[in-house]
Amino acid sequence: MWMVLLTVAVGCGDAHYDSRLAAIDSIIESSPDSALALLRAMPRGSITRGDDRAYHALLITEARYKCYESIPSTDTIDLAVGHFASSGDREKLTRSLIYKGATLEELGYLAEAMSFYKQAENQAEPTDYKNIGYVNLRMARLYQDSYSTGREYVDRYLKALICFEKCNELKYQLKTLSKLGAVYRQFKSDSSYIFINKAIGLAKLLNDSASLFTNYEILSRAYWTDSLYSKQKDVAYFNIVNGARFTSLDSYFDIIRAYSKLGKPDSAAHYLKFLNVEDMTKAEYISYLISLKEYNLAIGNYKEACIISAIDEKISDSIKNASHYNRISKAETEYILKNAELKEQIANIKVRFIIIFSSIIITVLVLLFFLMKSRYSNALLAKQLLIKNMEEDYQEMESIHELAKLELEQKSKEIEIDDYNIKSLQHAFDSQFENVKRIMKVAENAGVMTPVALKKKLDSILFTKIDDSETHKLISLVNLRYNNVIKRLREMHKCLNENELKFIALMYLGYPNSYICFFMGYTNKQSVVNRKLIISQKLGIDKPLMEYLEYFKQVN
């Protein structure tokens, strides 16, 4: 049967490589187990060319990984990475770097794995949306599993989703939507429901029952986060009754918690009887303890609930400390040395294949061309990502805008301000909000614009700093609302420059990070986080900047 499959697929691959390998590559995504069996069945000595040996090394590593086989070392994938680094096949180099990172991740070398994922992203063709999306999906999960204190993983998931939508990869869209639905429920439930419901719809379209019930479990957990216990109970019950083959213990934990919160401990006790503690993983045991605590609170056994809560906290801390922080904090010097060693090996391989000076010039020019093209594509993706963040925060921004205008009108009645100055401040605020609306309009039409036209249009609006006259009006508005707070900050903290005072004014107005990024002319949201840290250091405070500013505006 396998040989028939190879014969049918033999004409569909790249003529530069062994047709058998190209045929196996065409099924590796849908049938990795068959692909692995075919690769192992190929006679020894039947692959002689360097290109084919490297291709075989890539495919067998990828197939083993997709079949969940343990890979004890990077020796096999190293062959593919070394060869494709000098062969000019960027797609296979990208994949080789991805699976080198995946192998290192499985071996516990997380920092080095992240290094190879980033190399893969940089090496990828700008239009290779599938591999760019996949490597961002992997990086997002790695950031998330390392308990990163920032939101890097959210942006990586969003970038992956954009890429999968562009190449119409429905299976990976479904995976990414599920991840976004799960992470957004921690801090933005409205967005969480949007992603979860999209994932449920896509799972139904693909007839993927496992993903369907997994996303129903995520929906149940979102209802728990929002204290919608009746809905949580209904979804958990639906999962237990209809999706027994696909659901995890989480559905039982959800229905126990929901019934406990709804004041029905007898129903909760009924489902507790189905749980076998001895077979649980540590993560499942923590969820079980939380459920048991809620049940004890429901029956009024507060002493037992406190004991369970203390045990839960101890186990959770031990898992975080032992399982993740220790792994991710590998010695930085070791990472730098290994990374430098890899770059040196790649450079040496390139040198061996360069024969004459003209070849060097041509290679450099070609690399520069693709590098610039890749940076162009990444810059465009970064801007689209920022717009996506702005769209999510738009309602919040709209409320801030309307509130500021109302407060201006109220202030004009409370204190003596001439009508011209009030209108001038309102106009300054309105003009900035009009820029936001222009961004939204560009985002709506992005699908019918060429990449060049889209980037040109975005550049004309994005990252344009507020001019000095608008800054003065903005600061006047904040001073008017909060007792001359910017004036007092300027007098007390002479270390702050005008740009930082403008930044603080935007914080006082309540702007989300995406809009501060837009109005300050930064290239990404991380710049906003960095600027807050810099200002905090200049002020000599050891608490969050916004907490200090909130306190300061109350002080006369």
XYZ file of C-alpha atoms in Angstrom:
556
model
C 0.000 0.000 0.000
C 2.818 2.406 0.883
C 4.545 1.800 -2.446
C 1.272 2.531 -4.271
C 1.040 5.802 -2.348
C 4.571 6.736 -3.372
C 3.842 5.907 -7.012
C 0.704 8.066 -7.048
C 2.490 11.019 -5.444
C 5.770 10.675 -7.324
C 5.047 13.447 -9.810
C 3.834 16.053 -7.342
C 7.127 17.079 -5.731
C 10.082 19.308 -6.446
C 12.216 17.802 -9.251
C 15.341 19.013 -7.419
C 14.841 16.304 -4.749
C 14.232 12.559 -4.730
C 10.588 12.128 -5.776
C 10.005 9.579 -2.991
C 10.931 12.159 -0.362
C 8.716 14.799 -1.991
C 5.825 12.305 -1.948
C 6.358 11.544 1.741
C 6.548 15.274 2.482
C 3.092 15.709 0.928
C 1.500 13.403 3.542
C 3.610 14.189 6.608
C 1.098 16.710 7.951
C -1.997 14.539 7.547
C -0.453 11.075 8.173
C 2.829 11.406 10.092
C 2.759 7.745 11.175
C 2.572 6.553 7.539
C 5.287 9.055 6.546
C 7.585 7.740 9.291
C 7.018 4.114 8.236
C 7.790 4.973 4.598
C 10.989 6.797 5.561
C 12.201 3.846 7.633
C 11.309 1.418 4.827
C 13.570 3.163 2.295
C 16.580 0.891 1.531
C 19.938 1.908 2.971
C 22.201 3.379 0.345
C 19.289 4.439 -1.891
C 19.829 8.104 -0.927
C 23.214 9.342 -2.092
C 22.934 13.046 -2.955
C 23.658 15.625 -0.256
C 20.364 17.458 -0.870
C 18.385 14.247 -0.433
C 20.254 13.148 2.700
C 19.506 16.532 4.303
C 15.878 16.330 3.152
C 15.566 12.825 4.615
C 17.061 14.040 7.933
C 14.507 16.861 8.088
C 11.549 14.607 7.262
C 12.427 11.819 9.688
C 12.907 14.337 12.548
C 9.606 16.040 11.706
C 7.740 12.735 11.417
C 9.156 11.405 14.701
C 8.219 14.632 16.448
C 4.662 14.562 15.055
C 4.345 10.913 16.158
C 5.424 11.896 19.714
C 8.577 9.769 19.592
C 11.391 10.650 21.954
C 14.381 12.133 20.091
C 17.544 11.719 22.200
C 19.787 14.225 20.380
C 19.944 16.845 17.628
C 22.461 14.894 15.500
C 19.998 14.052 12.703
C 18.411 17.495 12.386
C 21.862 19.122 12.597
C 22.617 17.522 9.205
C 19.586 19.264 7.678
C 20.332 22.636 9.322
C 23.968 22.612 8.184
C 23.136 21.645 4.588
C 20.157 23.950 3.985
C 22.006 26.916 5.533
C 24.154 26.962 2.375
C 21.852 25.405 -0.229
C 19.583 28.415 -0.770
C 16.359 26.488 -0.018
C 14.884 28.878 2.554
C 11.670 26.914 3.106
C 13.536 23.760 4.155
C 16.057 25.772 6.188
C 13.133 27.388 8.032
C 11.586 23.997 8.790
C 14.972 22.553 9.828
C 15.481 25.414 12.313
C 11.954 24.938 13.664
C 12.476 21.224 14.337
C 15.963 21.832 15.748
C 14.226 24.177 18.204
C 11.470 21.620 18.874
C 14.051 18.887 19.606
C 15.987 21.159 21.966
C 12.748 22.126 23.702
C 11.895 18.467 24.298
C 15.402 17.937 25.714
C 14.843 20.814 28.169
C 17.099 23.439 26.533
C 14.420 26.138 26.420
C 16.597 29.213 25.891
C 18.411 27.566 22.969
C 15.101 26.349 21.523
C 13.802 29.932 21.538
C 16.973 31.045 19.752
C 16.341 28.599 16.884
C 12.669 29.560 16.659
C 13.690 33.205 16.204
C 16.259 32.220 13.569
C 13.530 30.282 11.749
C 11.242 33.316 11.787
C 14.017 35.536 10.385
C 14.987 33.015 7.683
C 11.439 32.397 6.446
C 10.259 33.828 3.150
C 7.979 36.840 3.816
C 5.086 34.973 2.182
C 5.758 31.658 3.942
C 2.798 32.320 6.231
C 2.388 28.704 7.344
C 5.911 28.349 8.768
C 5.919 31.905 10.190
C 2.576 31.185 11.854
C 3.730 27.795 13.163
C 6.965 29.118 14.680
C 5.063 31.980 16.360
C 2.615 29.431 17.753
C 5.524 27.494 19.241
C 7.189 30.616 20.641
C 3.892 31.768 22.170
C 3.458 28.463 23.997
C 7.079 28.528 25.183
C 6.688 32.084 26.538
C 3.445 31.058 28.226
C 4.868 27.866 29.773
C 7.858 29.761 31.164
C 5.482 31.921 33.222
C 6.647 35.084 31.456
C 5.588 38.196 33.365
C 4.776 40.066 30.154
C 2.223 39.456 27.439
C 4.679 38.365 24.710
C 2.794 35.118 24.228
C -0.493 36.939 23.478
C 1.112 38.968 20.681
C 2.773 35.817 19.308
C -0.569 33.981 19.244
C -2.186 36.935 17.451
C 0.628 37.060 14.892
C 0.276 33.302 14.311
C -3.474 33.712 13.763
C -2.930 36.465 11.172
C -0.491 34.228 9.270
C -2.759 31.153 9.357
C -5.677 33.249 8.117
C -3.552 34.499 5.208
C -2.638 30.981 4.071
C -6.077 29.528 4.944
C -4.617 26.902 7.305
C -7.856 25.989 9.073
C -6.392 23.300 11.344
C -3.792 25.684 12.785
C -6.325 28.523 12.938
C -8.390 26.270 15.181
C -5.422 25.544 17.464
C -4.527 29.223 17.731
C -8.104 30.369 18.338
C -8.357 27.835 21.187
C -5.144 29.159 22.746
C -6.313 32.783 22.442
C -9.699 31.908 23.920
C -7.975 30.331 26.910
C -5.433 33.120 27.566
C -7.808 36.051 27.009
C -10.238 34.817 29.667
C -7.623 35.806 32.262
C -7.782 39.523 31.441
C -10.323 40.289 28.668
C -13.391 38.053 28.741
C -15.209 39.737 25.818
C -12.343 38.893 23.468
C -12.118 35.420 25.016
C -15.714 34.603 24.059
C -15.105 35.843 20.494
C -12.092 33.552 20.032
C -13.748 30.556 21.731
C -16.919 30.827 19.646
C -14.859 31.153 16.445
C -12.938 28.018 17.470
C -16.171 26.120 18.167
C -17.564 27.129 14.763
C -14.356 26.067 13.002
C -14.258 22.736 14.893
C -17.793 22.021 13.680
C -16.804 22.972 10.128
C -13.813 20.597 10.243
C -15.868 17.915 12.002
C -13.191 17.798 14.709
C -15.013 16.433 17.761
C -11.932 16.440 20.008
C -11.318 20.161 19.404
C -15.025 20.917 19.669
C -15.351 19.527 23.194
C -11.959 20.937 24.222
C -13.237 24.404 23.311
C -16.489 23.791 25.152
C -14.303 23.106 28.213
C -12.495 26.424 27.628
C -15.910 28.123 27.345
C -16.978 26.529 30.622
C -13.821 27.891 32.293
C -14.512 31.368 30.865
C -17.970 31.293 32.454
C -16.282 30.367 35.761
C -13.971 33.379 35.451
C -16.992 35.657 34.893
C -18.978 34.035 37.745
C -21.639 32.765 35.296
C -22.065 29.536 37.238
C -25.375 28.435 35.725
C -23.927 28.626 32.202
C -20.757 26.902 33.385
C -22.805 24.057 34.822
C -24.830 23.635 31.599
C -21.741 23.488 29.362
C -19.907 21.087 31.699
C -22.974 18.805 31.827
C -23.211 18.877 28.014
C -19.546 17.823 27.782
C -19.900 14.970 30.266
C -23.026 13.586 28.590
C -22.101 14.092 24.922
C -18.314 14.219 24.804
C -17.157 11.533 27.216
C -14.581 10.246 24.668
C -13.004 13.661 24.248
C -13.399 15.605 27.499
C -10.905 15.646 30.351
C -11.486 15.728 34.102
C -11.890 19.498 33.743
C -15.587 19.049 32.894
C -16.111 17.265 36.221
C -14.165 19.957 38.079
C -16.287 22.631 36.379
C -19.642 21.064 37.220
C -18.582 20.490 40.856
C -17.503 24.119 41.246
C -20.598 25.457 39.488
C -23.036 23.422 41.620
C -21.110 24.465 44.761
C -21.347 28.155 43.842
C -25.050 27.740 42.991
C -25.692 26.388 46.510
C -26.334 22.806 45.403
C -23.639 20.799 47.246
C -25.579 17.515 46.913
C -25.293 17.719 43.111
C -21.608 18.631 43.461
C -21.064 15.601 45.727
C -22.635 13.344 43.075
C -19.903 14.269 40.555
C -17.108 14.156 43.160
C -17.767 10.390 43.424
C -16.605 9.915 39.811
C -13.077 11.224 40.530
C -10.123 8.956 41.348
C -7.383 11.008 42.986
C -4.721 8.327 42.552
C -4.816 8.555 38.743
C -4.512 12.368 38.581
C -1.562 14.389 37.353
C -0.284 17.228 39.547
C -2.150 19.814 37.460
C -5.375 17.793 37.677
C -4.875 17.370 41.419
C -4.631 21.155 41.847
C -7.925 21.581 39.950
C -9.430 18.845 42.108
C -8.343 20.672 45.294
C -9.930 23.924 44.075
C -13.175 22.046 43.349
C -13.060 20.323 46.746
C -12.480 23.667 48.454
C -15.585 25.153 46.752
C -17.625 22.113 47.820
C -16.511 22.469 51.455
C -17.369 26.165 51.402
C -20.822 25.278 50.036
C -21.518 22.855 52.925
C -20.116 25.308 55.505
C -16.967 23.329 56.331
C -14.709 26.400 56.367
C -11.880 24.815 58.349
C -11.440 22.051 55.769
C -11.648 24.623 52.947
C -8.775 26.630 54.498
C -6.612 23.509 54.862
C -7.252 22.522 51.234
C -6.459 26.073 50.070
C -3.095 25.991 51.867
C -2.202 22.617 50.302
C -3.221 23.877 46.852
C -1.022 26.975 47.184
C 1.983 24.906 48.278
C 1.677 22.447 45.382
C 1.140 25.236 42.824
C 4.270 27.073 43.997
C 6.366 23.900 43.888
C 5.266 23.161 40.312
C 6.101 26.675 39.137
C 9.461 26.786 40.855
C 10.672 23.269 40.074
C 9.146 22.584 36.693
C 9.514 25.847 34.835
C 11.585 28.616 36.383
C 14.584 26.363 36.942
C 14.432 25.080 33.354
C 14.097 28.460 31.648
C 16.887 30.069 33.703
C 19.813 28.234 32.071
C 23.156 30.011 32.415
C 23.227 32.970 30.014
C 26.890 32.449 29.264
C 26.257 28.891 28.077
C 23.493 30.128 25.788
C 25.700 32.850 24.267
C 28.584 30.429 23.673
C 26.339 27.824 22.032
C 24.682 30.426 19.871
C 28.048 31.816 18.756
C 29.260 28.282 18.008
C 26.238 27.649 15.774
C 26.801 30.894 13.847
C 30.460 30.008 13.350
C 29.557 26.556 11.988
C 27.084 28.068 9.512
C 29.679 30.645 8.419
C 32.303 27.908 7.857
C 29.901 25.857 5.754
C 29.215 28.885 3.562
C 32.930 29.554 3.084
C 33.581 25.988 1.871
C 31.053 26.390 -0.911
C 32.286 29.777 -2.136
C 34.710 29.345 -5.037
C 35.254 32.764 -6.577
C 34.893 36.341 -5.439
C 31.985 37.070 -7.774
C 29.950 34.278 -6.150
C 30.436 35.965 -2.774
C 29.135 39.281 -4.136
C 26.098 37.604 -5.732
C 25.332 35.637 -2.547
C 25.575 38.769 -0.368
C 23.327 40.750 -2.709
C 20.731 37.984 -2.810
C 20.796 37.615 0.987
C 20.460 41.367 1.448
C 17.519 41.435 -0.947
C 15.669 38.688 0.924
C 16.601 40.154 4.310
C 15.149 43.531 3.359
C 12.077 41.823 1.957
C 11.694 39.790 5.163
C 12.097 42.887 7.358
C 9.523 44.683 5.220
C 7.050 41.830 5.715
C 7.753 41.609 9.470
C 7.327 45.388 9.824
C 3.977 45.171 8.049
C 2.881 42.264 10.269
C 3.933 44.230 13.374
C 1.780 47.175 12.276
C -1.171 44.905 11.527
C -0.720 43.361 14.983
C -0.762 46.821 16.606
C -3.956 47.667 14.680
C -5.531 44.416 15.901
C -4.691 45.447 19.472
C -6.162 48.922 18.825
C -9.362 47.398 17.442
C -9.741 45.313 20.587
C -9.262 48.420 22.779
C -11.429 50.684 20.593
C -14.552 50.643 22.786
C -12.450 51.525 25.842
C -10.841 54.393 23.909
C -14.233 55.627 22.706
C -15.505 55.764 26.296
C -12.392 57.684 27.404
C -12.932 60.167 24.570
C -16.580 60.820 25.420
C -15.844 61.097 29.152
C -13.085 63.654 28.542
C -15.398 65.846 26.443
C -18.110 65.715 29.102
C -15.609 66.608 31.809
C -14.405 69.557 29.750
C -17.927 70.888 29.472
C -18.444 70.401 33.208
C -15.150 72.121 34.074
C -16.077 75.105 31.911
C -19.125 75.613 34.144
C -17.234 75.144 37.422
C -14.326 77.517 36.749
C -13.838 80.550 34.547
C -12.495 79.355 31.206
C -13.340 81.226 28.028
C -15.263 79.403 25.317
C -12.360 79.640 22.836
C -9.977 77.682 25.124
C -12.587 74.991 25.788
C -13.212 74.523 22.069
C -9.488 74.467 21.408
C -8.970 71.636 23.936
C -11.963 69.728 22.564
C -10.614 70.105 19.029
C -7.193 68.774 20.102
C -8.792 65.699 21.627
C -11.134 65.183 18.658
C -8.295 65.411 16.122
C -6.420 62.580 17.845
C -9.536 60.414 17.933
C -10.091 61.079 14.216
C -6.658 59.533 13.589
C -7.844 56.437 15.484
C -10.909 56.210 13.217
C -8.692 56.521 10.139
C -6.648 53.572 11.392
C -9.826 51.510 11.807
C -10.905 52.400 8.250
C -7.534 51.374 6.800
C -7.771 48.056 8.699
C -11.214 47.382 7.176
C -9.867 47.860 3.633
C -6.558 46.024 4.180
C -7.766 42.901 2.383
C -8.160 44.668 -0.974
C -4.860 46.614 -0.848
C -1.444 45.477 -2.058
C 1.247 45.124 0.673
C 3.098 48.175 -0.698
C -0.034 50.332 -0.744
C -1.051 49.109 2.721
C 2.352 49.889 4.274
C 2.406 53.345 2.652
C -1.064 54.099 3.988
C -0.211 52.878 7.489
C 3.059 54.833 7.547
C 1.135 58.017 6.799
C -0.947 57.529 9.972
C 0.881 55.242 12.392
C 3.829 56.270 14.573
C 3.254 60.006 14.039
C 4.080 61.908 17.211
C 1.725 64.577 18.574
C 3.145 68.016 17.697
C 4.104 70.565 20.380
C 0.911 72.616 20.180
C -1.234 69.476 20.523
C 0.975 68.299 23.401
C 0.442 71.595 25.235
C -3.334 71.244 24.875
C -3.231 67.611 25.980
C -1.278 68.487 29.124
C -3.626 71.448 29.754
C -6.547 69.011 29.635
C -4.940 66.718 32.247
C -4.042 69.698 34.454
C -7.625 70.896 34.215
C -9.029 67.478 35.193
C -6.621 66.685 38.045
C -5.605 69.748 40.012
C -2.626 70.827 37.858
C -1.065 67.383 38.314
C 1.385 67.665 35.379
C 2.473 71.130 36.543
C 3.098 69.738 40.036
C 4.998 66.742 38.640
C 7.196 69.065 36.541
C 8.033 71.176 39.616
C 8.670 68.263 41.990
C 10.483 65.956 39.519
C 12.714 68.159 37.384
C 14.348 65.011 35.961
C 11.276 64.401 33.761
C 11.514 65.781 30.220
C 8.586 67.055 28.144
C 8.267 63.808 26.219
C 7.913 61.843 29.463
C 5.352 64.329 30.793
C 3.346 63.835 27.602
C 3.584 60.061 28.150
C 2.296 60.491 31.734
C -0.538 62.725 30.468
C -1.703 59.900 28.185
C -1.617 57.502 31.163
C -3.711 59.919 33.232
C -6.277 60.031 30.428
C -6.604 56.255 30.805
C -5.315 55.323 27.342
C -4.640 51.594 26.738
C -1.044 50.648 25.849
C -1.869 50.237 22.145
C -3.058 53.856 21.908
C -0.149 55.234 23.955
C 2.094 53.389 21.471
C 0.235 55.013 18.568
C 0.222 58.575 19.925
C 3.858 58.475 21.114
C 5.103 57.178 17.752
C 6.557 53.919 19.126
C 6.962 50.866 16.919
C 5.493 48.281 19.352
C 3.703 47.955 22.701
C 6.837 46.699 24.450
C 8.235 50.251 24.096
C 5.387 51.469 26.317
C 6.282 48.927 29.022
C 9.976 49.892 28.770
C 9.190 53.607 29.021
C 7.135 53.032 32.209
C 10.117 51.230 33.777
C 12.502 54.046 32.779
C 10.228 56.716 34.263
C 9.812 54.688 37.481
C 13.616 54.455 37.806
C 13.990 58.209 37.263
C 11.381 58.880 39.965
C 13.109 56.428 42.326
C 9.967 54.415 43.049
C 9.711 50.659 43.554
C 5.996 50.348 42.829
C 4.045 50.311 39.530
C 4.160 53.738 37.878
C 0.352 54.062 37.611
C -0.023 53.339 41.327
C 2.341 56.215 42.132
C 0.617 58.569 39.660
C -2.819 57.759 41.117
C -1.511 58.660 44.572
C 0.183 61.833 43.300
C -2.937 63.258 41.657
C -4.769 63.088 45.018
C -2.075 65.192 46.720
C -2.606 68.971 46.523
